[in-house]
PDB file of C-alpha atoms (C1' of nucleotides) in Angstrom:
ATOM      1  CA  MET A   1      19.116   0.402  -7.598  1.00  0.00           C
ATOM      2  CA  PRO A   2      18.509  -3.289  -7.166  1.00  0.00           C
ATOM      3  CA  GLU A   3      15.692  -4.484  -9.409  1.00  0.00           C
ATOM      4  CA  LEU A   4      14.552  -8.035 -10.158  1.00  0.00           C
ATOM      5  CA  PRO A   5      17.827  -9.298 -11.717  1.00  0.00           C
ATOM      6  CA  GLU A   6      19.945  -7.863  -8.902  1.00  0.00           C
ATOM      7  CA  VAL A   7      17.636  -9.187  -6.190  1.00  0.00           C
ATOM      8  CA  GLU A   8      17.539 -12.599  -7.879  1.00  0.00           C
ATOM      9  CA  THR A   9      21.352 -12.598  -7.954  1.00  0.00           C
ATOM     10  CA  VAL A  10      21.475 -11.722  -4.256  1.00  0.00           C
ATOM     11  CA  VAL A  11      19.008 -14.484  -3.376  1.00  0.00           C
ATOM     12  CA  ARG A  12      21.042 -17.027  -5.334  1.00  0.00           C
ATOM     13  CA  SER A  13      24.278 -15.891  -3.731  1.00  0.00           C
ATOM     14  CA  ILE A  14      23.061 -16.141  -0.134  1.00  0.00           C
ATOM     15  CA  SER A  15      20.862 -19.237  -0.412  1.00  0.00           C
ATOM     16  CA  PRO A  16      23.602 -21.896  -0.230  1.00  0.00           C
ATOM     17  CA  HIS A  17      25.059 -20.267   2.876  1.00  0.00           C
ATOM     18  CA  VAL A  18      21.870 -19.816   4.854  1.00  0.00           C
ATOM     19  CA  LEU A  19      19.432 -22.612   3.946  1.00  0.00           C
ATOM     20  CA  GLY A  20      18.819 -24.929   6.869  1.00  0.00           C
ATOM     21  CA  ARG A  21      21.095 -22.849   9.081  1.00  0.00           C
ATOM     22  CA  THR A  22      20.264 -21.497  12.495  1.00  0.00           C
ATOM     23  CA  ILE A  23      20.494 -17.862  13.530  1.00  0.00           C
ATOM     24  CA  GLN A  24      22.573 -17.857  16.705  1.00  0.00           C
ATOM     25  CA  TYR A  25      21.926 -14.203  17.366  1.00  0.00           C
ATOM     26  CA  ALA A  26      21.146 -11.018  15.486  1.00  0.00           C
ATOM     27  CA  GLN A  27      21.698  -7.309  15.946  1.00  0.00           C
ATOM     28  CA  PHE A  28      19.813  -4.413  14.400  1.00  0.00           C
ATOM     29  CA  PHE A  29      21.092  -0.866  14.295  1.00  0.00           C
ATOM     30  CA  SER A  30      18.673   1.266  12.291  1.00  0.00           C
ATOM     31  CA  PRO A  31      15.148   2.048  13.508  1.00  0.00           C
ATOM     32  CA  ARG A  32      14.427   3.326  10.013  1.00  0.00           C
ATOM     33  CA  VAL A  33      15.289   0.021   8.373  1.00  0.00           C
ATOM     34  CA  THR A  34      13.906  -2.156  11.160  1.00  0.00           C
ATOM     35  CA  ARG A  35      10.729  -0.441  12.258  1.00  0.00           C
ATOM     36  CA  GLY A  36       9.441  -3.248  14.430  1.00  0.00           C
ATOM     37  CA  GLY A  37      11.977  -2.353  17.141  1.00  0.00           C
ATOM     38  CA  LEU A  38      15.659  -3.244  17.205  1.00  0.00           C
ATOM     39  CA  ASP A  39      15.717  -5.452  20.295  1.00  0.00           C
ATOM     40  CA  THR A  40      12.291  -6.922  19.693  1.00  0.00           C
ATOM     41  CA  THR A  41      13.356  -8.051  16.218  1.00  0.00           C
ATOM     42  CA  ALA A  42      16.666  -9.447  17.455  1.00  0.00           C
ATOM     43  CA  LYS A  43      14.875 -11.459  20.100  1.00  0.00           C
ATOM     44  CA  ALA A  44      12.263 -12.746  17.644  1.00  0.00           C
ATOM     45  CA  ILE A  45      14.773 -14.383  15.319  1.00  0.00           C
ATOM     46  CA  ALA A  46      17.380 -15.646  17.773  1.00  0.00           C
ATOM     47  CA  GLN A  47      17.848 -19.436  17.728  1.00  0.00           C
ATOM     48  CA  VAL A  48      15.529 -19.809  14.771  1.00  0.00           C
ATOM     49  CA  THR A  49      16.243 -21.897  11.664  1.00  0.00           C
ATOM     50  CA  ILE A  50      16.074 -20.637   8.071  1.00  0.00           C
ATOM     51  CA  ARG A  51      13.815 -22.844   5.938  1.00  0.00           C
ATOM     52  CA  ALA A  52      13.672 -21.032   2.599  1.00  0.00           C
ATOM     53  CA  VAL A  53      14.712 -17.878   0.768  1.00  0.00           C
ATOM     54  CA  ARG A  54      12.191 -16.523  -1.701  1.00  0.00           C
ATOM     55  CA  ARG A  55      11.897 -13.546  -3.988  1.00  0.00           C
ATOM     56  CA  ARG A  56       8.878 -11.809  -5.384  1.00  0.00           C
ATOM     57  CA  GLY A  57       9.574  -8.759  -7.475  1.00  0.00           C
ATOM     58  CA  LYS A  58      12.266  -6.838  -5.621  1.00  0.00           C
ATOM     59  CA  GLN A  59      11.299  -8.231  -2.231  1.00  0.00           C
ATOM     60  CA  ILE A  60      13.038 -11.021  -0.382  1.00  0.00           C
ATOM     61  CA  LEU A  61      11.334 -13.277   2.105  1.00  0.00           C
ATOM     62  CA  ILE A  62      13.337 -15.525   4.389  1.00  0.00           C
ATOM     63  CA  ASP A  63      11.076 -18.203   5.816  1.00  0.00           C
ATOM     64  CA  LEU A  64      11.940 -19.154   9.373  1.00  0.00           C
ATOM     65  CA  ASP A  65      10.826 -21.908  11.683  1.00  0.00           C
ATOM     66  CA  ARG A  66       8.812 -19.235  13.371  1.00  0.00           C
ATOM     67  CA  GLY A  67       7.771 -16.264  11.245  1.00  0.00           C
ATOM     68  CA  VAL A  68       9.512 -14.603   8.307  1.00  0.00           C
ATOM     69  CA  LEU A  69      12.216 -12.035   7.718  1.00  0.00           C
ATOM     70  CA  TYR A  70      11.178  -9.533   5.076  1.00  0.00           C
ATOM     71  CA  ILE A  71      13.972  -7.735   3.224  1.00  0.00           C
ATOM     72  CA  HIS A  72      13.732  -4.958   0.663  1.00  0.00           C
ATOM     73  CA  LEU A  73      17.036  -3.550  -0.567  1.00  0.00           C
ATOM     74  CA  GLY A  74      15.570  -0.164  -1.434  1.00  0.00           C
ATOM     75  CA  MET A  75      18.144   1.880  -3.312  1.00  0.00           C
ATOM     76  CA  THR A  76      21.421   1.009  -1.667  1.00  0.00           C
ATOM     77  CA  GLY A  77      20.761  -2.104   0.409  1.00  0.00           C
ATOM     78  CA  LYS A  78      23.235  -4.997   0.212  1.00  0.00           C
ATOM     79  CA  LEU A  79      23.240  -8.457   1.709  1.00  0.00           C
ATOM     80  CA  LEU A  80      26.808  -9.525   2.312  1.00  0.00           C
ATOM     81  CA  TRP A  81      28.184 -12.880   3.344  1.00  0.00           C
ATOM     82  CA  ASN A  82      31.131 -12.998   5.747  1.00  0.00           C
ATOM     83  CA  GLU A  83      32.160  -9.387   5.293  1.00  0.00           C
ATOM     84  CA  THR A  84      33.348  -7.006   7.976  1.00  0.00           C
ATOM     85  CA  PRO A  85      30.647  -4.812   9.522  1.00  0.00           C
ATOM     86  CA  GLY A  86      31.079  -1.110   8.729  1.00  0.00           C
ATOM     87  CA  LYS A  87      29.590   2.321   9.109  1.00  0.00           C
ATOM     88  CA  TYR A  88      26.502   1.393   7.093  1.00  0.00           C
ATOM     89  CA  THR A  89      25.781  -2.016   8.576  1.00  0.00           C
ATOM     90  CA  ARG A  90      22.128  -1.884   9.616  1.00  0.00           C
ATOM     91  CA  ALA A  91      21.652  -5.533  10.567  1.00  0.00           C
ATOM     92  CA  LEU A  92      23.862  -8.466  11.426  1.00  0.00           C
ATOM     93  CA  LEU A  93      22.819 -12.105  11.575  1.00  0.00           C
ATOM     94  CA  VAL A  94      25.262 -14.563  13.037  1.00  0.00           C
ATOM     95  CA  LEU A  95      24.453 -18.059  11.780  1.00  0.00           C
ATOM     96  CA  ASP A  96      26.147 -21.346  12.583  1.00  0.00           C
ATOM     97  CA  SER A  97      27.700 -21.140   9.091  1.00  0.00           C
ATOM     98  CA  GLY A  98      28.872 -17.521   9.002  1.00  0.00           C
ATOM     99  CA  THR A  99      27.650 -13.936   9.157  1.00  0.00           C
ATOM    100  CA  LEU A 100      25.024 -12.271   7.012  1.00  0.00           C
ATOM    101  CA  LEU A 101      25.188  -8.458   6.968  1.00  0.00           C
ATOM    102  CA  TYR A 102      22.665  -5.957   5.754  1.00  0.00           C
ATOM    103  CA  ASP A 103      24.444  -2.762   4.684  1.00  0.00           C
ATOM    104  CA  ASP A 104      22.500   0.255   3.462  1.00  0.00           C
ATOM    105  CA  VAL A 105      23.869   3.768   3.034  1.00  0.00           C
ATOM    106  CA  ARG A 106      20.594   5.583   2.414  1.00  0.00           C
ATOM    107  CA  GLN A 107      18.336   3.443   4.574  1.00  0.00           C
ATOM    108  CA  PHE A 108      15.539   3.222   2.026  1.00  0.00           C
ATOM    109  CA  GLY A 109      15.537  -0.521   2.527  1.00  0.00           C
ATOM    110  CA  ARG A 110      13.806  -2.702   5.114  1.00  0.00           C
ATOM    111  CA  VAL A 111      14.707  -5.666   7.255  1.00  0.00           C
ATOM    112  CA  GLU A 112      11.647  -6.632   9.257  1.00  0.00           C
ATOM    113  CA  PHE A 113      10.386  -9.612  11.195  1.00  0.00           C
ATOM    114  CA  PHE A 114       6.786 -10.726  10.759  1.00  0.00           C
ATOM    115  CA  LYS A 115       4.932 -13.642  12.304  1.00  0.00           C
ATOM    116  CA  ASN A 116       3.206 -14.253   8.972  1.00  0.00           C
ATOM    117  CA  VAL A 117       3.835 -13.270   5.353  1.00  0.00           C
ATOM    118  CA  PRO A 118       3.285  -9.513   5.419  1.00  0.00           C
ATOM    119  CA  GLU A 119       0.525  -7.810   3.513  1.00  0.00           C
ATOM    120  CA  ILE A 120       3.066  -5.825   1.456  1.00  0.00           C
ATOM    121  CA  PHE A 121       4.372  -9.082   0.017  1.00  0.00           C
ATOM    122  CA  ASP A 122       0.975 -10.242  -1.174  1.00  0.00           C
ATOM    123  CA  ARG A 123      -0.111  -6.833  -2.399  1.00  0.00           C
ATOM    124  CA  LEU A 124       2.417  -7.056  -5.227  1.00  0.00           C
ATOM    125  CA  GLY A 125       1.441  -7.864  -8.767  1.00  0.00           C
ATOM    126  CA  PRO A 126       2.663 -11.074 -10.439  1.00  0.00           C
ATOM    127  CA  ASP A 127       6.420 -11.460 -10.617  1.00  0.00           C
ATOM    128  CA  ALA A 128       7.840 -10.115 -13.887  1.00  0.00           C
ATOM    129  CA  MET A 129       9.648 -13.396 -14.587  1.00  0.00           C
ATOM    130  CA  SER A 130       6.672 -15.687 -14.087  1.00  0.00           C
ATOM    131  CA  ILE A 131       3.717 -13.684 -15.384  1.00  0.00           C
ATOM    132  CA  THR A 132       2.000 -15.211 -18.426  1.00  0.00           C
ATOM    133  CA  PHE A 133       1.291 -13.213 -21.569  1.00  0.00           C
ATOM    134  CA  ASP A 134      -2.480 -13.407 -21.124  1.00  0.00           C
ATOM    135  CA  GLU A 135      -2.169 -12.054 -17.608  1.00  0.00           C
ATOM    136  CA  PHE A 136       0.202  -9.321 -18.737  1.00  0.00           C
ATOM    137  CA  TYR A 137      -2.074  -8.261 -21.571  1.00  0.00           C
ATOM    138  CA  ALA A 138      -5.190  -8.295 -19.426  1.00  0.00           C
ATOM    139  CA  ARG A 139      -3.509  -6.142 -16.796  1.00  0.00           C
ATOM    140  CA  LEU A 140      -2.253  -3.721 -19.415  1.00  0.00           C
ATOM    141  CA  LYS A 141      -5.799  -3.139 -20.554  1.00  0.00           C
ATOM    142  CA  THR A 142      -7.065  -2.208 -17.106  1.00  0.00           C
ATOM    143  CA  HIS A 143      -4.784   0.807 -16.734  1.00  0.00           C
ATOM    144  CA  ARG A 144      -5.140   4.234 -18.299  1.00  0.00           C
ATOM    145  CA  GLY A 145      -1.873   6.103 -18.013  1.00  0.00           C
ATOM    146  CA  ALA A 146       1.502   6.003 -19.744  1.00  0.00           C
ATOM    147  CA  LEU A 147       3.522   2.805 -19.938  1.00  0.00           C
ATOM    148  CA  LYS A 148       6.603   3.974 -18.076  1.00  0.00           C
ATOM    149  CA  PRO A 149       4.948   4.786 -14.726  1.00  0.00           C
ATOM    150  CA  LEU A 150       2.856   1.642 -15.059  1.00  0.00           C
ATOM    151  CA  LEU A 151       5.908  -0.565 -15.470  1.00  0.00           C
ATOM    152  CA  LEU A 152       7.327   0.929 -12.267  1.00  0.00           C
ATOM    153  CA  ASN A 153       4.104   0.220 -10.405  1.00  0.00           C
ATOM    154  CA  GLN A 154       4.790  -2.926  -8.375  1.00  0.00           C
ATOM    155  CA  THR A 155       1.117  -3.797  -8.074  1.00  0.00           C
ATOM    156  CA  PHE A 156       0.965  -4.031 -11.878  1.00  0.00           C
ATOM    157  CA  VAL A 157       3.970  -6.307 -12.330  1.00  0.00           C
ATOM    158  CA  ALA A 158       6.549  -6.851  -9.598  1.00  0.00           C
ATOM    159  CA  GLY A 159      10.274  -6.457 -10.148  1.00  0.00           C
ATOM    160  CA  ILE A 160      10.739  -3.844 -12.852  1.00  0.00           C
ATOM    161  CA  GLY A 161      12.554  -0.645 -11.878  1.00  0.00           C
ATOM    162  CA  ASN A 162      13.809   2.378 -13.740  1.00  0.00           C
ATOM    163  CA  ILE A 163      16.694   0.684 -15.553  1.00  0.00           C
ATOM    164  CA  TYR A 164      14.839  -2.329 -16.925  1.00  0.00           C
ATOM    165  CA  ALA A 165      11.713  -0.324 -17.752  1.00  0.00           C
ATOM    166  CA  ASP A 166      13.789   1.873 -20.070  1.00  0.00           C
ATOM    167  CA  GLU A 167      15.744  -1.043 -21.530  1.00  0.00           C
ATOM    168  CA  LEU A 168      12.645  -3.113 -22.160  1.00  0.00           C
ATOM    169  CA  LEU A 169      10.784  -0.257 -23.886  1.00  0.00           C
ATOM    170  CA  PHE A 170      13.820   0.327 -26.077  1.00  0.00           C
ATOM    171  CA  ALA A 171      14.027  -3.349 -26.996  1.00  0.00           C
ATOM    172  CA  ALA A 172      10.328  -3.380 -27.861  1.00  0.00           C
ATOM    173  CA  ARG A 173      10.595  -0.032 -29.711  1.00  0.00           C
ATOM    174  CA  ILE A 174       7.785   1.514 -27.735  1.00  0.00           C
ATOM    175  CA  HIS A 175       7.678   5.127 -26.562  1.00  0.00           C
ATOM    176  CA  PRO A 176       7.637   5.469 -22.749  1.00  0.00           C
ATOM    177  CA  ARG A 177       4.660   7.827 -22.922  1.00  0.00           C
ATOM    178  CA  ALA A 178       2.570   5.403 -24.983  1.00  0.00           C
ATOM    179  CA  LEU A 179      -0.762   4.751 -23.292  1.00  0.00           C
ATOM    180  CA  ALA A 180      -1.189   1.304 -21.798  1.00  0.00           C
ATOM    181  CA  ARG A 181      -4.754   0.916 -23.044  1.00  0.00           C
ATOM    182  CA  ARG A 182      -3.852   1.694 -26.619  1.00  0.00           C
ATOM    183  CA  ILE A 183      -1.165  -0.973 -26.914  1.00  0.00           C
ATOM    184  CA  SER A 184      -2.230  -3.511 -29.510  1.00  0.00           C
ATOM    185  CA  ARG A 185      -2.075  -7.207 -28.790  1.00  0.00           C
ATOM    186  CA  VAL A 186       0.806  -7.560 -31.225  1.00  0.00           C
ATOM    187  CA  ARG A 187       2.864  -4.831 -29.569  1.00  0.00           C
ATOM    188  CA  ALA A 188       1.984  -6.163 -26.126  1.00  0.00           C
ATOM    189  CA  LYS A 189       3.317  -9.516 -27.283  1.00  0.00           C
ATOM    190  CA  SER A 190       6.564  -7.849 -28.268  1.00  0.00           C
ATOM    191  CA  MET A 191       6.767  -6.054 -24.921  1.00  0.00           C
ATOM    192  CA  TYR A 192       6.165  -9.291 -23.071  1.00  0.00           C
ATOM    193  CA  LYS A 193       8.825 -11.133 -25.051  1.00  0.00           C
ATOM    194  CA  HIS A 194      11.405  -8.417 -24.435  1.00  0.00           C
ATOM    195  CA  LEU A 195      10.436  -8.137 -20.792  1.00  0.00           C
ATOM    196  CA  THR A 196      11.351 -11.762 -20.234  1.00  0.00           C
ATOM    197  CA  GLU A 197      14.443 -11.623 -22.444  1.00  0.00           C
ATOM    198  CA  VAL A 198      15.939  -8.466 -20.953  1.00  0.00           C
ATOM    199  CA  LEU A 199      15.455  -9.680 -17.392  1.00  0.00           C
ATOM    200  CA  GLN A 200      16.795 -13.152 -18.195  1.00  0.00           C
ATOM    201  CA  LEU A 201      19.879 -11.708 -19.884  1.00  0.00           C
ATOM    202  CA  ALA A 202      20.448  -9.366 -16.945  1.00  0.00           C
ATOM    203  CA  ILE A 203      20.221 -12.289 -14.494  1.00  0.00           C
ATOM    204  CA  GLU A 204      22.789 -14.172 -16.577  1.00  0.00           C
ATOM    205  CA  HIS A 205      25.089 -11.158 -16.201  1.00  0.00           C
ATOM    206  CA  ARG A 206      24.435 -11.026 -12.463  1.00  0.00           C
ATOM    207  CA  GLY A 207      22.588  -7.735 -12.686  1.00  0.00           C
ATOM    208  CA  SER A 208      23.599  -4.140 -13.334  1.00  0.00           C
ATOM    209  CA  SER A 209      26.088  -2.347 -11.094  1.00  0.00           C
ATOM    210  CA  ILE A 210      25.252   1.302 -11.640  1.00  0.00           C
ATOM    211  CA  SER A 211      26.382   2.899  -8.423  1.00  0.00           C
ATOM    212  CA  ASP A 212      27.628   0.376  -5.930  1.00  0.00           C
ATOM    213  CA  TYR A 213      25.440  -2.690  -6.264  1.00  0.00           C
ATOM    214  CA  VAL A 214      27.205  -5.960  -5.419  1.00  0.00           C
ATOM    215  CA  ASP A 215      25.999  -9.473  -4.629  1.00  0.00           C
ATOM    216  CA  ALA A 216      26.587 -11.314  -1.344  1.00  0.00           C
ATOM    217  CA  ALA A 217      30.156 -12.148  -2.341  1.00  0.00           C
ATOM    218  CA  GLY A 218      30.891  -8.489  -3.092  1.00  0.00           C
ATOM    219  CA  GLU A 219      30.895  -9.129  -6.866  1.00  0.00           C
ATOM    220  CA  ARG A 220      29.661  -6.473  -9.256  1.00  0.00           C
ATOM    221  CA  GLY A 221      27.226  -7.273 -12.043  1.00  0.00           C
ATOM    222  CA  ALA A 222      28.108  -6.843 -15.710  1.00  0.00           C
ATOM    223  CA  PHE A 223      24.817  -6.011 -17.363  1.00  0.00           C
ATOM    224  CA  GLN A 224      25.409  -2.228 -17.192  1.00  0.00           C
ATOM    225  CA  GLN A 225      27.830  -2.748 -20.086  1.00  0.00           C
ATOM    226  CA  LEU A 226      24.916  -3.961 -22.184  1.00  0.00           C
ATOM    227  CA  HIS A 227      22.579  -1.058 -21.428  1.00  0.00           C
ATOM    228  CA  ASN A 228      21.315   0.477 -24.639  1.00  0.00           C
ATOM    229  CA  VAL A 229      19.630   3.581 -23.281  1.00  0.00           C
ATOM    230  CA  TYR A 230      19.747   3.811 -19.487  1.00  0.00           C
ATOM    231  CA  GLY A 231      22.319   6.408 -18.409  1.00  0.00           C
ATOM    232  CA  ARG A 232      23.332   6.971 -22.032  1.00  0.00           C
ATOM    233  CA  GLU A 233      21.875  10.394 -22.768  1.00  0.00           C
ATOM    234  CA  GLY A 234      23.529  11.927 -25.828  1.00  0.00           C
ATOM    235  CA  HIS A 235      25.204   8.671 -26.858  1.00  0.00           C
ATOM    236  CA  PRO A 236      24.242   7.257 -30.246  1.00  0.00           C
ATOM    237  CA  CYS A 237      21.425   4.722 -30.314  1.00  0.00           C
ATOM    238  CA  PRO A 238      22.999   1.303 -30.976  1.00  0.00           C
ATOM    239  CA  ARG A 239      20.257   0.590 -33.512  1.00  0.00           C
ATOM    240  CA  CYS A 240      19.963   3.795 -35.541  1.00  0.00           C
ATOM    241  CA  GLY A 241      22.625   6.192 -34.275  1.00  0.00           C
ATOM    242  CA  ALA A 242      20.266   8.967 -33.179  1.00  0.00           C
ATOM    243  CA  PRO A 243      21.271  10.545 -29.842  1.00  0.00           C
ATOM    244  CA  ILE A 244      19.566   8.945 -26.855  1.00  0.00           C
ATOM    245  CA  ARG A 245      17.260  11.388 -25.116  1.00  0.00           C
ATOM    246  CA  ARG A 246      16.515  11.784 -21.423  1.00  0.00           C
ATOM    247  CA  ILE A 247      13.178  13.129 -20.281  1.00  0.00           C
ATOM    248  CA  VAL A 248      11.299  13.033 -16.981  1.00  0.00           C
ATOM    249  CA  ILE A 249       8.099  10.996 -16.717  1.00  0.00           C
ATOM    250  CA  GLY A 250       6.392  10.670 -13.378  1.00  0.00           C
ATOM    251  CA  GLN A 251       9.387  12.259 -11.632  1.00  0.00           C
ATOM    252  CA  ARG A 252      11.667   9.570 -13.026  1.00  0.00           C
ATOM    253  CA  GLY A 253      14.525   9.970 -15.446  1.00  0.00           C
ATOM    254  CA  THR A 254      13.535   8.194 -18.648  1.00  0.00           C
ATOM    255  CA  HIS A 255      15.930   7.292 -21.450  1.00  0.00           C
ATOM    256  CA  TYR A 256      14.839   6.401 -24.961  1.00  0.00           C
ATOM    257  CA  CYS A 257      15.675   6.700 -28.630  1.00  0.00           C
ATOM    258  CA  PRO A 258      13.529   9.401 -30.225  1.00  0.00           C
ATOM    259  CA  ARG A 259      13.862   7.736 -33.636  1.00  0.00           C
ATOM    260  CA  CYS A 260      13.305   4.058 -32.794  1.00  0.00           C
ATOM    261  CA  GLN A 261      10.641   4.654 -30.155  1.00  0.00           C
ATOM    262  CA  ARG A 262       7.916   6.724 -31.766  1.00  0.00           C
ATOM    263  CA  ALA A 263       4.840   7.920 -29.938  1.00  0.00           C
TER     264      ALA A 263
ATOM    265  C1'  DA B   1     -10.427   5.972  -8.747  1.00  0.00           C
ATOM    266  C1'  DT B   2      -6.422   7.919 -10.726  1.00  0.00           C
ATOM    267  C1'  DC B   3      -2.794  10.722 -11.378  1.00  0.00           C
ATOM    268  C1'  DT B   4       0.871  13.877  -9.656  1.00  0.00           C
ATOM    269  C1'  DA B   5       3.941  15.806  -6.294  1.00  0.00           C
ATOM    270  C1'  DT B   6       6.468  15.305  -2.025  1.00  0.00           C
ATOM    271  C1'  DT B   7       9.159  12.905   1.366  1.00  0.00           C
ATOM    272  C1'  DC B   8      12.799  10.057   3.090  1.00  0.00           C
ATOM    273  C1'  DC B   9      18.397   9.688   2.929  1.00  0.00           C
ATOM    274  C1'  DT B  10      23.283  10.497   1.912  1.00  0.00           C
ATOM    275  C1'  DG B  11      27.344  10.010  -1.225  1.00  0.00           C
ATOM    276  C1'  DG B  12      28.926  12.002  -5.185  1.00  0.00           C
ATOM    277  C1'  DC B  13      29.281  15.498  -8.271  1.00  0.00           C
ATOM    278  C1'  DT B  14      29.391  20.479  -9.861  1.00  0.00           C
ATOM    279  C1'  DG B  15      30.744  25.036  -9.402  1.00  0.00           C
ATOM    280  C1'  DC B  16      32.526  28.827  -6.955  1.00  0.00           C
TER     281       DC B  16
ATOM    282  C1'  DT C   1      40.646  22.429   0.094  1.00  0.00           C
ATOM    283  C1'  DG C   2      36.168  23.436   1.354  1.00  0.00           C
ATOM    284  C1'  DC C   3      31.497  23.896   1.058  1.00  0.00           C
ATOM    285  C1'  DA C   4      26.784  24.929  -0.522  1.00  0.00           C
ATOM    286  C1'  DG C   5      23.511  23.132  -3.608  1.00  0.00           C
ATOM    287  C1'  DC C   6      21.653  19.787  -6.367  1.00  0.00           C
ATOM    288  C1'  DC C   7      20.762  15.008  -8.031  1.00  0.00           C
ATOM    289  C1'  DA C   8      19.647   9.936  -8.054  1.00  0.00           C
ATOM    290  C1'  DG C   9      15.479   6.982  -7.044  1.00  0.00           C
ATOM    291  C1'  DG C  10      11.744   2.740  -4.582  1.00  0.00           C
ATOM    292  C1'  DA C  11       7.828   3.254  -2.532  1.00  0.00           C
ATOM    293  C1'  DA C  12       4.782   5.310   0.948  1.00  0.00           C
ATOM    294  C1'  DT C  13       2.056   9.228   1.549  1.00  0.00           C
ATOM    295  C1'  DA C  14      -0.464  13.394   0.754  1.00  0.00           C
ATOM    296  C1'  DG C  15      -2.757  16.341  -2.272  1.00  0.00           C
ATOM    297  C1'  DA C  16      -5.469  17.436  -6.669  1.00  0.00           C
TER     298       DA C  16
END
DNA sequence: ATCTATTCCTGGCTGC
DNA sequence: TGCAGCCAGGAATAGA
């Protein structure tokens, strides 16, 4: 479940290998991951130079001489540098510096070529790490529903997924069902502060490895050891000792402390 | 317009 | 040891 900190870690770990490098050839193996056609895509990026690697929310954009390569890791996508292709390799880019693989067991991810920055990239809300408080607060006020589904909505703020939504609400002591509109400016300020802090701390720990997430060098993250509520149903709350509860909100498992996070 | 449910996909886990 | 059945979840899509 790569979210902003994991995607940021991946971007940082591939950048030094690929910037300024030329794609000698590429191969694509999954029509589900690469919907623009396997051969068409391979042809489009052959002999093209990589100019930049960017992230917005959970999405990665590789700027090329000609066009862009859009990558979303979905649930189980991995970008791997100089690893051996395997059963789940969905794309392979041979550069003049080495080989970049896209592996993805469940194929919820995407690797697509576009001539211009795709609409999906611009449709996202502001990135969770660069949004200002005023912007965050203003956006909060324009939505009706509960906070948890809103935090997962990428057009609201880009980059937050299920893990960090739960961790951030715990840190800010706000109930996941609290209504966005009713959040006071003071509490919004607290949410905003914890949003930035939790994500920054997670980036410093190279993300959370819950199932099998690894960066481009195959390294696991360490932030899962610092999770307070996510995946900790029944464990004592680190703040008050009450058992962490798991409920379902908007079809998503939601973990919180029933004592610290009051409705 | 807004919210909710369903779909994709497969490894891993549970229980028989 | 094997296997059916269920679960996880990001985001698009369909339905209410």
